[in-house]
Amino acid sequence: MNYLKGKHIVLGITGGIAAYKSVVLLRLLVKAGAEVQVVITPSGKEFITPVTLSALSGKPVICDFFTANTGEWHSHVDIGLWADAMVVAPATACTLAKMATGVADNMLVTTYLSAKAPVFVAPAMDLDMMAHPSTLRNLDTLRADGVTVIEPETGELASHLVGRGRMEEPEKIAGALNRFFTVGQSLLGKKVLITAGPTYERIDPVRFIGNFSTGKMGYALAAEAARRGAEVTLVSGPVALSRPAGVHVVYVESARQMLEAAEKAFVEADIAIMAAAVADYAPEQYVGHKIKREHDEVDSIRLVKNPDIAATLGKSKRAGQTLVGFALETDNGLANAREKLERKNLDMIVLNSLSDKGAGFGTDTNKITVITCDGETAFPLKSKADVAADIIDCITA
Ligand code: CTP
């Protein structure tokens, strides 16, 4: 934990049962040598007393804009500028909504709006609130604004229901902050190309051949690379995700369009990560009108092979460029991934297996093995944001 030493951290606490865990988080941060300023919302004080928090942090806890009896004004601007990082844990649905929309009606949200430093949120709420489109939309907005979401866990909740919404454990939250200070701006000055999402290959104006990729892994990689200071070009197939903060996105539809955009960006790239699930085949002919239903049988649709983007970049790779691929396998994972590493002239390949629970398309988690010509490293199941950090750690190691 020594990267936290001397760091200024604003710990925002909101009104949720998980506030009791914030005491442990505060203790861990202080023990690691960080200076912590607690900012609590009025409802946060219903769950945990400022006395405990100020005793542990060694600083008065800030809740209101003024201290009632002295009239002393608490400057959210000063706190925001003082911070090297801000972490809101627990972050309730209400506070996430206020942060996403800039409703600055308390010290915590006002401080957030003034903070120049990176901000982390650790959501904690009941499963239905967590799964509500409004919460998911607010989290997407915050991600697009550059906030790092420390994903909640699945488990027993305060309501005794079991589901997703438990705040991540304090050790993990402190670990995420520690890692942030460890990696710092390790990709400053580097140009990174990432492909993400599926490709759609048009059959007619209303139908296409595609796959279940949602782009989450590629977008998490783009966000992480940008956070580490890289200039990131994300070539994205059709997905329902918002643009990660500070990332240049080139939107494409088909494999051919993705190849064109990737080849263009690869000329200048130091690192290229091929996270897209490119359709292997496309219809040989595009039918310009909607194919009607009147026939009892449809003539077969002839498919032709799409270009292999990773292999094409592999052929033109210069010395000093790092090319990373993914291999999503159902069986013989290691052997297939190694074969792709060689065939596509990659420097590293990230294997994820569809047979691993929690890994693969659409999930917020992934379980990977990183393979290079020197060997392999297997990682446990983690959030895609953490997996992205692991992959970039491996690339920059
Ligand atoms: N890839 C690519 N262009 C393609 C196919 C794959 O750039 N037309 C990239 C993927 O982004 C990934 C790697 O190559 O980084 C491996 O993709 P995968 O689909 O596992 O491999 P394929 O070569 O398509 O082999 P197969 O489908 O037979 O397993």
Tab-separated table of C-alpha atoms and ligand atoms in Angstrom:
chain	number	residue	atom	x	y	z
A	1	MET	CA	0.000	0.000	0.000
A	2	ASN	CA	2.979	2.386	0.023
A	3	TYR	CA	1.823	4.320	-3.073
A	4	LEU	CA	-0.884	5.900	-0.926
A	5	LYS	CA	1.672	7.461	1.396
A	6	GLY	CA	1.295	11.233	1.563
A	7	LYS	CA	-1.585	11.275	-0.925
A	8	HIS	CA	-4.547	13.589	-0.328
A	9	ILE	CA	-7.769	11.656	-0.577
A	10	VAL	CA	-11.317	12.963	-0.266
A	11	LEU	CA	-13.525	10.180	1.053
A	12	GLY	CA	-17.170	10.902	0.260
A	13	ILE	CA	-19.695	9.016	2.359
A	14	THR	CA	-23.391	8.869	1.508
A	15	GLY	CA	-26.445	7.456	3.246
A	16	GLY	CA	-26.353	3.714	2.819
A	17	ILE	CA	-25.927	0.747	5.142
A	18	ALA	CA	-22.506	0.123	3.596
A	19	ALA	CA	-21.328	3.364	5.264
A	20	TYR	CA	-20.108	1.171	8.136
A	21	LYS	CA	-17.537	-0.274	5.744
A	22	SER	CA	-16.273	3.241	5.002
A	23	VAL	CA	-14.827	3.292	8.506
A	24	VAL	CA	-12.633	0.331	7.586
A	25	LEU	CA	-11.726	1.987	4.285
A	26	LEU	CA	-10.774	5.185	6.097
A	27	ARG	CA	-8.651	3.222	8.550
A	28	LEU	CA	-6.865	1.396	5.693
A	29	LEU	CA	-6.129	4.636	3.840
A	30	VAL	CA	-4.826	6.373	6.953
A	31	LYS	CA	-2.736	3.334	7.888
A	32	ALA	CA	-1.217	3.409	4.405
A	33	GLY	CA	-0.080	6.978	5.065
A	34	ALA	CA	-2.742	8.890	3.126
A	35	GLU	CA	-4.220	12.165	4.375
A	36	VAL	CA	-7.975	11.741	4.241
A	37	GLN	CA	-10.641	14.437	4.286
A	38	VAL	CA	-14.074	12.969	4.895
A	39	VAL	CA	-17.022	14.728	3.239
A	40	ILE	CA	-20.338	13.240	4.268
A	41	THR	CA	-23.885	13.862	3.066
A	42	PRO	CA	-26.601	14.730	5.616
A	43	SER	CA	-28.119	11.251	5.224
A	44	GLY	CA	-24.654	9.672	5.547
A	45	LYS	CA	-24.608	11.022	9.122
A	46	GLU	CA	-27.708	8.941	9.865
A	47	PHE	CA	-25.608	5.827	9.309
A	48	ILE	CA	-22.230	6.710	10.765
A	49	THR	CA	-21.203	9.412	13.206
A	50	PRO	CA	-18.760	12.194	12.320
A	51	VAL	CA	-17.054	11.610	15.695
A	52	THR	CA	-15.791	8.184	14.606
A	53	LEU	CA	-14.710	9.517	11.223
A	54	SER	CA	-12.910	12.599	12.532
A	55	ALA	CA	-11.150	10.543	15.219
A	56	LEU	CA	-9.838	8.142	12.571
A	57	SER	CA	-8.943	10.752	9.951
A	58	GLY	CA	-7.592	13.310	12.412
A	59	LYS	CA	-9.583	16.029	10.615
A	60	PRO	CA	-13.013	17.553	11.172
A	61	VAL	CA	-15.607	15.870	8.993
A	62	ILE	CA	-17.257	18.186	6.478
A	63	CYS	CA	-20.965	17.953	5.854
A	64	ASP	CA	-22.406	21.438	5.585
A	65	PHE	CA	-21.384	24.505	3.616
A	66	PHE	CA	-20.994	26.395	6.926
A	67	THR	CA	-20.250	25.465	10.519
A	68	ALA	CA	-23.467	26.661	12.173
A	69	ASN	CA	-22.050	28.144	15.378
A	70	THR	CA	-18.942	29.865	13.945
A	71	GLY	CA	-20.161	30.697	10.441
A	72	GLU	CA	-16.928	29.214	9.058
A	73	TRP	CA	-17.329	28.532	5.321
A	74	HIS	CA	-16.045	25.229	3.961
A	75	SER	CA	-14.598	25.721	0.527
A	76	HIS	CA	-15.498	22.873	-1.804
A	77	VAL	CA	-13.142	24.446	-4.341
A	78	ASP	CA	-10.172	24.208	-1.962
A	79	ILE	CA	-10.993	20.612	-1.038
A	80	GLY	CA	-11.473	19.712	-4.700
A	81	LEU	CA	-8.090	21.182	-5.597
A	82	TRP	CA	-6.339	19.697	-2.545
A	83	ALA	CA	-7.361	16.161	-3.526
A	84	ASP	CA	-5.082	13.749	-5.413
A	85	ALA	CA	-8.104	11.456	-5.683
A	86	MET	CA	-11.707	11.413	-4.537
A	87	VAL	CA	-13.571	8.230	-3.694
A	88	VAL	CA	-17.285	8.083	-2.936
A	89	ALA	CA	-17.963	4.931	-0.940
A	90	PRO	CA	-20.718	4.022	-0.533
A	91	ALA	CA	-22.270	5.810	-3.484
A	92	THR	CA	-26.052	5.607	-3.314
A	93	ALA	CA	-28.340	5.747	-6.346
A	94	CYS	CA	-29.313	9.267	-5.273
A	95	THR	CA	-25.743	10.575	-5.094
A	96	LEU	CA	-24.823	8.884	-8.392
A	97	ALA	CA	-27.813	10.624	-10.004
A	98	LYS	CA	-26.789	13.978	-8.544
A	99	MET	CA	-23.188	13.513	-9.676
A	100	ALA	CA	-24.317	12.502	-13.172
A	101	THR	CA	-26.548	15.543	-13.551
A	102	GLY	CA	-24.633	18.120	-11.498
A	103	VAL	CA	-27.238	18.612	-8.773
A	104	ALA	CA	-24.902	20.408	-6.360
A	105	ASP	CA	-27.153	20.639	-3.311
A	106	ASN	CA	-24.670	19.276	-0.778
A	107	MET	CA	-20.958	19.535	0.036
A	108	LEU	CA	-20.148	16.131	-1.449
A	109	VAL	CA	-21.541	16.793	-4.926
A	110	THR	CA	-20.197	20.361	-4.890
A	111	THR	CA	-16.744	19.029	-4.040
A	112	TYR	CA	-17.072	16.460	-6.843
A	113	LEU	CA	-17.849	19.224	-9.344
A	114	SER	CA	-14.785	21.175	-8.173
A	115	ALA	CA	-12.421	18.188	-8.083
A	116	LYS	CA	-9.635	18.221	-10.646
A	117	ALA	CA	-8.331	14.842	-9.472
A	118	PRO	CA	-9.610	11.438	-10.625
A	119	VAL	CA	-12.836	10.322	-8.985
A	120	PHE	CA	-13.856	6.794	-8.008
A	121	VAL	CA	-17.329	5.649	-6.967
A	122	ALA	CA	-18.217	2.419	-5.190
A	123	PRO	CA	-21.990	1.947	-5.671
A	124	ALA	CA	-23.990	0.248	-2.919
A	125	MET	CA	-27.722	-0.331	-3.091
A	126	ASP	CA	-30.426	-2.930	-3.338
A	127	LEU	CA	-30.417	-5.201	-6.393
A	128	ASP	CA	-33.465	-3.666	-8.076
A	129	MET	CA	-32.132	-0.142	-7.644
A	130	MET	CA	-28.789	-1.285	-9.016
A	131	ALA	CA	-30.407	-2.906	-12.052
A	132	HIS	CA	-32.756	0.034	-12.737
A	133	PRO	CA	-32.202	1.655	-16.141
A	134	SER	CA	-31.892	5.022	-14.416
A	135	THR	CA	-28.972	3.857	-12.230
A	136	LEU	CA	-27.285	2.135	-15.161
A	137	ARG	CA	-27.705	5.269	-17.268
A	138	ASN	CA	-26.224	7.456	-14.525
A	139	LEU	CA	-23.253	5.104	-14.148
A	140	ASP	CA	-22.694	5.209	-17.921
A	141	THR	CA	-22.787	9.004	-17.826
A	142	LEU	CA	-20.267	9.060	-14.980
A	143	ARG	CA	-17.988	6.630	-16.831
A	144	ALA	CA	-18.179	8.862	-19.908
A	145	ASP	CA	-17.265	11.809	-17.654
A	146	GLY	CA	-14.118	9.930	-16.630
A	147	VAL	CA	-15.259	8.580	-13.249
A	148	THR	CA	-13.974	5.109	-12.374
A	149	VAL	CA	-16.767	2.837	-11.181
A	150	ILE	CA	-15.617	0.264	-8.643
A	151	GLU	CA	-18.186	-2.364	-9.530
A	152	PRO	CA	-20.423	-3.701	-6.745
A	153	GLU	CA	-20.400	-7.353	-5.836
A	154	THR	CA	-23.169	-9.920	-5.893
A	155	GLY	CA	-24.166	-11.267	-2.479
A	156	GLU	CA	-26.537	-10.838	0.426
A	157	LEU	CA	-27.841	-7.277	0.693
A	158	ALA	CA	-29.171	-5.236	3.620
A	159	SER	CA	-32.688	-6.225	2.547
A	160	HIS	CA	-31.620	-9.895	2.928
A	161	LEU	CA	-32.247	-10.308	-0.783
A	162	VAL	CA	-29.385	-11.755	-2.733
A	163	GLY	CA	-28.158	-9.926	-5.820
A	164	ARG	CA	-25.797	-7.346	-7.284
A	165	GLY	CA	-25.398	-4.183	-5.232
A	166	ARG	CA	-23.031	-4.964	-2.348
A	167	MET	CA	-20.326	-2.340	-2.065
A	168	GLU	CA	-16.914	-3.705	-2.971
A	169	GLU	CA	-14.837	-4.628	0.104
A	170	PRO	CA	-12.758	-1.775	1.621
A	171	GLU	CA	-9.489	-3.668	0.935
A	172	LYS	CA	-10.356	-3.818	-2.779
A	173	ILE	CA	-11.317	-0.125	-2.896
A	174	ALA	CA	-8.052	0.849	-1.187
A	175	GLY	CA	-6.280	-1.490	-3.628
A	176	ALA	CA	-7.875	0.282	-6.617
A	177	LEU	CA	-6.665	3.647	-5.308
A	178	ASN	CA	-3.225	2.260	-4.595
A	179	ARG	CA	-3.015	0.875	-8.118
A	180	PHE	CA	-4.083	4.200	-9.545
A	181	PHE	CA	-1.142	5.895	-7.848
A	182	THR	CA	1.183	3.023	-8.829
A	183	VAL	CA	0.469	3.210	-12.528
A	184	GLY	CA	0.135	6.969	-12.742
A	185	GLN	CA	0.659	8.218	-16.261
A	186	SER	CA	2.617	5.228	-17.535
A	187	LEU	CA	1.311	5.631	-21.123
A	188	LEU	CA	1.920	9.375	-21.418
A	189	GLY	CA	3.039	10.200	-24.972
A	190	LYS	CA	2.009	6.775	-26.315
A	191	LYS	CA	-0.531	6.247	-29.082
A	192	VAL	CA	-2.840	3.305	-28.530
A	193	LEU	CA	-5.234	1.740	-31.051
A	194	ILE	CA	-8.053	-0.478	-29.771
A	195	THR	CA	-10.712	-2.322	-31.775
A	196	ALA	CA	-13.924	-3.183	-29.927
A	197	GLY	CA	-17.403	-4.608	-30.291
A	198	PRO	CA	-18.882	-6.769	-33.006
A	199	THR	CA	-19.016	-6.090	-36.722
A	200	TYR	CA	-22.265	-6.231	-38.659
A	201	GLU	CA	-22.212	-7.638	-42.172
A	202	ARG	CA	-25.259	-6.512	-44.115
A	203	ILE	CA	-27.490	-9.034	-45.894
A	204	ASP	CA	-30.139	-6.512	-46.967
A	205	PRO	CA	-31.216	-3.085	-45.618
A	206	VAL	CA	-32.757	-4.635	-42.475
A	207	ARG	CA	-30.676	-7.756	-41.725
A	208	PHE	CA	-27.103	-8.502	-40.882
A	209	ILE	CA	-24.739	-11.215	-39.676
A	210	GLY	CA	-23.243	-10.287	-36.318
A	211	ASN	CA	-22.367	-11.713	-32.926
A	212	PHE	CA	-23.112	-11.196	-29.218
A	213	SER	CA	-20.126	-8.941	-28.453
A	214	THR	CA	-21.131	-5.828	-26.456
A	215	GLY	CA	-17.754	-4.064	-26.640
A	216	LYS	CA	-17.403	-3.779	-22.847
A	217	MET	CA	-13.865	-5.227	-22.712
A	218	GLY	CA	-12.545	-3.002	-25.516
A	219	TYR	CA	-14.173	0.104	-24.034
A	220	ALA	CA	-12.718	-0.701	-20.586
A	221	LEU	CA	-9.271	-1.011	-22.199
A	222	ALA	CA	-9.710	2.336	-23.973
A	223	ALA	CA	-10.764	4.038	-20.723
A	224	GLU	CA	-7.816	2.551	-18.827
A	225	ALA	CA	-5.268	3.480	-21.515
A	226	ALA	CA	-6.616	7.054	-21.610
A	227	ARG	CA	-6.482	7.255	-17.817
A	228	ARG	CA	-2.796	6.331	-18.000
A	229	GLY	CA	-2.133	9.241	-20.324
A	230	ALA	CA	-2.247	7.546	-23.755
A	231	GLU	CA	-3.713	9.125	-26.874
A	232	VAL	CA	-6.334	6.496	-27.653
A	233	THR	CA	-8.121	5.737	-30.930
A	234	LEU	CA	-10.985	3.318	-30.392
A	235	VAL	CA	-12.317	1.732	-33.577
A	236	SER	CA	-15.734	0.572	-32.484
A	237	GLY	CA	-18.311	-1.679	-34.081
A	238	PRO	CA	-22.013	-1.091	-33.272
A	239	VAL	CA	-22.427	-1.055	-29.459
A	240	ALA	CA	-24.669	0.617	-26.889
A	241	LEU	CA	-21.872	2.157	-24.792
A	242	SER	CA	-20.935	5.797	-24.280
A	243	ARG	CA	-17.636	7.223	-25.424
A	244	PRO	CA	-15.009	6.799	-22.695
A	245	ALA	CA	-13.610	10.134	-21.465
A	246	GLY	CA	-10.688	11.458	-23.466
A	247	VAL	CA	-10.891	8.746	-26.141
A	248	HIS	CA	-11.170	9.388	-29.896
A	249	VAL	CA	-13.777	6.969	-31.255
A	250	VAL	CA	-14.112	5.963	-34.916
A	251	TYR	CA	-17.491	4.278	-35.386
A	252	VAL	CA	-17.653	1.541	-38.035
A	253	GLU	CA	-20.086	-1.187	-38.975
A	254	SER	CA	-18.441	-3.910	-41.047
A	255	ALA	CA	-15.128	-5.775	-40.838
A	256	ARG	CA	-13.896	-4.010	-43.990
A	257	GLN	CA	-14.624	-0.587	-42.496
A	258	MET	CA	-12.934	-1.665	-39.255
A	259	LEU	CA	-9.860	-2.809	-41.187
A	260	GLU	CA	-9.639	0.501	-43.017
A	261	ALA	CA	-9.887	2.567	-39.800
A	262	ALA	CA	-7.494	0.272	-37.912
A	263	GLU	CA	-4.851	0.310	-40.657
A	264	LYS	CA	-4.968	4.104	-40.718
A	265	ALA	CA	-4.504	4.433	-36.939
A	266	PHE	CA	-1.893	1.646	-36.773
A	267	VAL	CA	0.628	3.676	-38.810
A	268	GLU	CA	1.211	5.960	-35.797
A	269	ALA	CA	0.340	3.533	-32.977
A	270	ASP	CA	2.809	2.309	-30.368
A	271	ILE	CA	0.367	-0.290	-29.046
A	272	ALA	CA	-2.614	-1.931	-30.789
A	273	ILE	CA	-5.111	-4.115	-28.932
A	274	MET	CA	-7.529	-6.123	-31.051
A	275	ALA	CA	-10.499	-6.662	-28.728
A	276	ALA	CA	-13.174	-6.684	-31.444
A	277	ALA	CA	-15.181	-9.780	-32.253
A	278	VAL	CA	-14.869	-9.428	-36.005
A	279	ALA	CA	-17.368	-11.431	-38.065
A	280	ASP	CA	-15.354	-14.042	-39.909
A	281	TYR	CA	-17.655	-14.069	-42.940
A	282	ALA	CA	-19.800	-11.570	-44.822
A	283	PRO	CA	-22.521	-12.159	-47.413
A	284	GLU	CA	-20.948	-12.258	-50.850
A	285	GLN	CA	-23.689	-10.016	-52.172
A	286	TYR	CA	-25.654	-7.270	-50.516
A	287	VAL	CA	-29.294	-7.316	-51.601
A	288	GLY	CA	-30.364	-3.699	-52.051
A	289	HIS	CA	-34.000	-4.266	-51.102
A	290	LYS	CA	-35.652	-6.060	-48.155
A	291	ILE	CA	-35.777	-9.806	-48.898
A	292	LYS	CA	-39.505	-10.652	-48.693
A	293	ARG	CA	-41.108	-13.494	-46.815
A	294	GLU	CA	-43.244	-14.730	-49.688
A	295	HIS	CA	-40.994	-17.702	-50.564
A	296	ASP	CA	-41.283	-21.013	-48.710
A	297	GLU	CA	-37.530	-21.437	-48.864
A	298	VAL	CA	-34.766	-18.881	-48.943
A	299	ASP	CA	-32.014	-19.373	-51.438
A	300	SER	CA	-28.784	-19.912	-49.578
A	301	ILE	CA	-26.762	-16.839	-48.636
A	302	ARG	CA	-23.222	-17.313	-49.903
A	303	LEU	CA	-20.621	-16.090	-47.443
A	304	VAL	CA	-17.099	-14.966	-48.178
A	305	LYS	CA	-14.212	-14.630	-45.738
A	306	ASN	CA	-13.642	-11.216	-44.130
A	307	PRO	CA	-10.164	-9.754	-43.881
A	308	ASP	CA	-8.286	-10.677	-40.704
A	309	ILE	CA	-7.538	-7.282	-39.164
A	310	ALA	CA	-5.087	-8.518	-36.520
A	311	ALA	CA	-3.157	-10.609	-39.055
A	312	THR	CA	-3.063	-7.705	-41.536
A	313	LEU	CA	-1.608	-5.380	-38.892
A	314	GLY	CA	0.747	-8.204	-37.838
A	315	LYS	CA	2.202	-8.259	-41.359
A	316	SER	CA	2.965	-4.524	-41.400
A	317	LYS	CA	4.143	-4.341	-37.761
A	318	ARG	CA	7.283	-2.233	-37.266
A	319	ALA	CA	9.975	-2.737	-34.628
A	320	GLY	CA	8.798	-1.086	-31.414
A	321	GLN	CA	5.091	-1.622	-32.086
A	322	THR	CA	3.218	-3.976	-29.750
A	323	LEU	CA	0.293	-5.916	-31.177
A	324	VAL	CA	-2.102	-7.658	-28.792
A	325	GLY	CA	-4.949	-9.979	-29.740
A	326	PHE	CA	-7.777	-11.744	-27.968
A	327	ALA	CA	-8.827	-15.359	-28.317
A	328	LEU	CA	-12.319	-16.310	-27.239
A	329	GLU	CA	-12.399	-20.079	-27.203
A	330	THR	CA	-14.806	-22.791	-26.182
A	331	ASP	CA	-12.240	-25.604	-26.123
A	332	ASN	CA	-8.477	-26.232	-26.443
A	333	GLY	CA	-8.055	-22.628	-25.312
A	334	LEU	CA	-4.305	-22.524	-24.692
A	335	ALA	CA	-3.341	-24.403	-27.841
A	336	ASN	CA	-5.680	-22.348	-30.057
A	337	ALA	CA	-4.533	-19.071	-28.511
A	338	ARG	CA	-0.845	-19.954	-29.000
A	339	GLU	CA	-1.521	-20.865	-32.616
A	340	LYS	CA	-3.197	-17.454	-33.168
A	341	LEU	CA	-0.321	-15.638	-31.420
A	342	GLU	CA	2.073	-17.077	-33.981
A	343	ARG	CA	-0.143	-17.020	-37.085
A	344	LYS	CA	-1.130	-13.352	-36.604
A	345	ASN	CA	2.384	-12.220	-35.554
A	346	LEU	CA	1.085	-10.931	-32.197
A	347	ASP	CA	3.269	-10.036	-29.209
A	348	MET	CA	0.641	-11.087	-26.702
A	349	ILE	CA	-2.740	-12.791	-26.748
A	350	VAL	CA	-5.441	-12.623	-24.101
A	351	LEU	CA	-7.367	-15.849	-23.781
A	352	ASN	CA	-10.883	-15.889	-22.374
A	353	SER	CA	-12.901	-19.022	-22.350
A	354	LEU	CA	-16.642	-19.094	-22.903
A	355	SER	CA	-16.769	-22.111	-20.602
A	356	ASP	CA	-15.649	-19.961	-17.620
A	357	LYS	CA	-18.623	-18.626	-15.649
A	358	GLY	CA	-18.631	-14.810	-15.666
A	359	ALA	CA	-16.332	-14.561	-18.704
A	360	GLY	CA	-17.174	-13.689	-22.285
A	361	PHE	CA	-19.858	-11.614	-24.014
A	362	GLY	CA	-22.042	-9.082	-22.216
A	363	THR	CA	-20.789	-9.737	-18.668
A	364	ASP	CA	-19.193	-7.040	-16.496
A	365	THR	CA	-16.510	-9.517	-15.480
A	366	ASN	CA	-13.886	-11.541	-17.280
A	367	LYS	CA	-11.349	-14.249	-16.526
A	368	ILE	CA	-8.249	-14.167	-18.650
A	369	THR	CA	-4.931	-15.846	-19.305
A	370	VAL	CA	-2.257	-13.648	-20.867
A	371	ILE	CA	0.031	-15.535	-23.238
A	372	THR	CA	3.317	-14.397	-24.762
A	373	CYS	CA	6.079	-16.417	-26.406
A	374	ASP	CA	7.771	-16.506	-22.965
A	375	GLY	CA	4.888	-18.083	-21.055
A	376	GLU	CA	1.450	-17.517	-19.639
A	377	THR	CA	-0.180	-15.854	-16.625
A	378	ALA	CA	-3.680	-16.787	-15.463
A	379	PHE	CA	-5.764	-14.202	-13.593
A	380	PRO	CA	-8.853	-14.784	-11.407
A	381	LEU	CA	-12.352	-13.539	-12.298
A	382	LYS	CA	-12.382	-9.717	-12.064
A	383	SER	CA	-14.385	-6.726	-13.263
A	384	LYS	CA	-13.627	-5.782	-16.873
A	385	ALA	CA	-12.110	-2.494	-15.580
A	386	ASP	CA	-9.647	-4.487	-13.425
A	387	VAL	CA	-8.972	-6.917	-16.271
A	388	ALA	CA	-8.180	-3.934	-18.515
A	389	ALA	CA	-5.670	-2.707	-15.913
A	390	ASP	CA	-4.067	-6.175	-15.727
A	391	ILE	CA	-3.753	-6.371	-19.522
A	392	ILE	CA	-2.148	-2.932	-19.740
A	393	ASP	CA	0.157	-3.810	-16.822
A	394	CYS	CA	1.288	-6.870	-18.816
A	395	ILE	CA	1.857	-4.771	-21.959
A	396	THR	CA	3.898	-2.116	-20.145
A	397	ALA	CA	5.786	-4.513	-17.864
B	1	CTP	N1	-9.505	-10.782	-35.496
B	1	CTP	C1	-9.410	-9.786	-36.431
B	1	CTP	N2	-10.037	-9.909	-37.640
B	1	CTP	C2	-10.761	-11.010	-37.920
B	1	CTP	C3	-10.870	-12.052	-36.967
B	1	CTP	C4	-10.235	-11.904	-35.762
B	1	CTP	O1	-8.757	-8.772	-36.153
B	1	CTP	N3	-11.357	-11.108	-39.092
B	1	CTP	C5	-8.781	-10.644	-34.224
B	1	CTP	C6	-9.687	-10.513	-33.019
B	1	CTP	O2	-9.962	-9.165	-32.719
B	1	CTP	C7	-8.826	-11.159	-31.938
B	1	CTP	C8	-8.019	-12.219	-32.681
B	1	CTP	O3	-8.019	-11.795	-34.043
B	1	CTP	O4	-7.912	-10.254	-31.382
B	1	CTP	C9	-8.566	-13.615	-32.585
B	1	CTP	O5	-9.931	-13.636	-32.937
B	1	CTP	P1	-10.740	-14.984	-32.995
B	1	CTP	O6	-12.123	-14.699	-33.482
B	1	CTP	O7	-10.562	-15.726	-31.712
B	1	CTP	O8	-9.893	-15.773	-34.096
B	1	CTP	P2	-10.151	-16.149	-35.581
B	1	CTP	O9	-8.901	-15.817	-36.321
B	1	CTP	O10	-11.410	-15.542	-36.090
B	1	CTP	O11	-10.243	-17.728	-35.502
B	1	CTP	P3	-11.490	-18.691	-35.167
B	1	CTP	O12	-12.746	-17.868	-35.349
B	1	CTP	O13	-11.329	-19.774	-36.167
B	1	CTP	O14	-11.279	-19.162	-33.757
